[in-house]
């Protein structure tokens, strides 16, 4: 069975697999960096039974030992093999089965949403400080130049989004999923906006509020621990960065109907989120179990359909392809290089996070993942009819 798995998943590269009992297997076309791994314990059985979960758990538990090369090298061989690439949407029966499973995975009512957010974002602010940029932007950066630092690229991302919001001093802005506050603070400080941010993470809220006080922006920025669906006043602008992935497919229409309800008649919204180029799919088992329970990366077709159902204008769409791959590379290298992480977190946790960051990067390099920025309005004339204002 391991032979069938290797033949299916490994098309290029130079991989040697040592199995229990002294048996070794070779896979790939012999090109690139040689990678040698050894399975012990239940590693082979788990990986064959469920590759997307079993390989991760084998690495986390030490049942997969990398003797030559790195985890990133191993996952790149898998990624280049095409097993995660674009495959089309499949038969109607496969699509129907995936749709049923999506509804089970993503039943994100208010209680589940709070629990799922806490699972990932309330781990520790100190953990995120160690690998994010200084503004703690936990979303795709914008590499306008390939030589940009992570800090420069994250600043460019915020400026890029601000341009699409067509801001003017004094406008009210709602930040849905405000994180550690960097986006909201930037819109207030650099563009004169009056910002309200909402999050479901207690850890994020505490740090964001402290940052606002330290920056002297308390008269311009307010962060609240609140579900966006419970807001009841209109805003001139709405921004949401990296939050739609936590909404879940059954709630997309509700999300965009809420955006419409909260958006002023002449307002503008910009939604920045991860998407999949191959259309609707499923959250892989490792991510669902360990990283983002309840999370889902949508196909753009699902989002467009939900926007249409909500009765909003789509005024602009931009697809960012490899920007997140470069962002994740920066995060992974910072995570692995931090000298204090081995003393602060146990080995299984560190291996889990290394696998998460490396496999996510592969999803953007080889697996059909991308980021979309979609601009929305209630009225056809809410924005200029050319895109020049975005670069002003």
PDB file of C-alpha atoms in Angstrom, residues 52 56-57 59-60 71-72 75 84 120-121 123 127-128 131-132 138-139 180 242 246 274 284 286-288 290-292 297 324 327-329 331-332 335-336 348-364 369:
ATOM      1  CA  UNK A  52      -3.213  14.591   4.802  1.00  0.00           C
ATOM      2  CA  UNK A  56       1.263  15.387   9.887  1.00  0.00           C
ATOM      3  CA  UNK A  57       0.545  13.306  12.977  1.00  0.00           C
ATOM      4  CA  UNK A  59       5.768  14.016  12.115  1.00  0.00           C
ATOM      5  CA  UNK A  60       4.224  15.569  15.230  1.00  0.00           C
ATOM      6  CA  UNK A  71      10.246  18.962   6.362  1.00  0.00           C
ATOM      7  CA  UNK A  72       9.922  21.789   3.830  1.00  0.00           C
ATOM      8  CA  UNK A  75       6.507  18.737   1.420  1.00  0.00           C
ATOM      9  CA  UNK A  84      -2.581  19.165  -4.450  1.00  0.00           C
ATOM     10  CA  UNK A 120      -6.232  29.320  17.442  1.00  0.00           C
ATOM     11  CA  UNK A 121      -6.010  32.985  18.397  1.00  0.00           C
ATOM     12  CA  UNK A 123      -2.943  30.483  22.305  1.00  0.00           C
ATOM     13  CA  UNK A 127       3.815  33.142  20.337  1.00  0.00           C
ATOM     14  CA  UNK A 128       2.575  35.339  17.498  1.00  0.00           C
ATOM     15  CA  UNK A 131       7.198  35.215  14.021  1.00  0.00           C
ATOM     16  CA  UNK A 132       4.874  37.961  12.777  1.00  0.00           C
ATOM     17  CA  UNK A 138      -1.538  37.673  10.618  1.00  0.00           C
ATOM     18  CA  UNK A 139      -2.628  37.687   6.981  1.00  0.00           C
ATOM     19  CA  UNK A 180      -4.269  42.703  17.181  1.00  0.00           C
ATOM     20  CA  UNK A 242      -8.460  37.108   7.038  1.00  0.00           C
ATOM     21  CA  UNK A 246     -13.679  31.376   9.617  1.00  0.00           C
ATOM     22  CA  UNK A 274      -7.873  33.131   1.171  1.00  0.00           C
ATOM     23  CA  UNK A 284      -8.022  19.137   4.891  1.00  0.00           C
ATOM     24  CA  UNK A 286      -4.967  18.207   9.609  1.00  0.00           C
ATOM     25  CA  UNK A 287      -6.060  21.843   9.409  1.00  0.00           C
ATOM     26  CA  UNK A 288      -9.591  21.034  10.546  1.00  0.00           C
ATOM     27  CA  UNK A 290      -5.460  20.954  14.798  1.00  0.00           C
ATOM     28  CA  UNK A 291      -5.298  24.472  13.362  1.00  0.00           C
ATOM     29  CA  UNK A 292      -8.606  26.037  12.280  1.00  0.00           C
ATOM     30  CA  UNK A 297     -11.185  28.249   2.267  1.00  0.00           C
ATOM     31  CA  UNK A 324       0.935  34.417   0.720  1.00  0.00           C
ATOM     32  CA  UNK A 327       4.464  35.586   3.676  1.00  0.00           C
ATOM     33  CA  UNK A 328       4.336  32.055   5.069  1.00  0.00           C
ATOM     34  CA  UNK A 329       7.982  31.485   4.165  1.00  0.00           C
ATOM     35  CA  UNK A 331       6.758  33.287   9.180  1.00  0.00           C
ATOM     36  CA  UNK A 332       8.166  29.754   9.035  1.00  0.00           C
ATOM     37  CA  UNK A 335       9.367  30.589  13.868  1.00  0.00           C
ATOM     38  CA  UNK A 336      12.181  28.083  13.371  1.00  0.00           C
ATOM     39  CA  UNK A 348       4.890  18.127  19.525  1.00  0.00           C
ATOM     40  CA  UNK A 349       3.477  21.652  19.454  1.00  0.00           C
ATOM     41  CA  UNK A 350       6.554  22.980  17.631  1.00  0.00           C
ATOM     42  CA  UNK A 351       6.361  20.192  15.066  1.00  0.00           C
ATOM     43  CA  UNK A 352       2.638  20.831  14.590  1.00  0.00           C
ATOM     44  CA  UNK A 353       3.252  24.509  13.898  1.00  0.00           C
ATOM     45  CA  UNK A 354       6.190  23.832  11.610  1.00  0.00           C
ATOM     46  CA  UNK A 355       3.985  21.434   9.629  1.00  0.00           C
ATOM     47  CA  UNK A 356       1.170  23.980   9.527  1.00  0.00           C
ATOM     48  CA  UNK A 357       3.348  26.829   8.239  1.00  0.00           C
ATOM     49  CA  UNK A 358       5.229  24.676   5.721  1.00  0.00           C
ATOM     50  CA  UNK A 359       2.168  22.855   4.363  1.00  0.00           C
ATOM     51  CA  UNK A 360       0.212  26.112   4.088  1.00  0.00           C
ATOM     52  CA  UNK A 361       3.056  27.597   2.044  1.00  0.00           C
ATOM     53  CA  UNK A 362       2.898  24.594  -0.275  1.00  0.00           C
ATOM     54  CA  UNK A 363      -0.820  25.146  -0.697  1.00  0.00           C
ATOM     55  CA  UNK A 364      -0.082  28.536  -2.245  1.00  0.00           C
ATOM     56  CA  UNK A 369      -4.638  28.459  -3.049  1.00  0.00           C
TER      57      UNK A 369
END
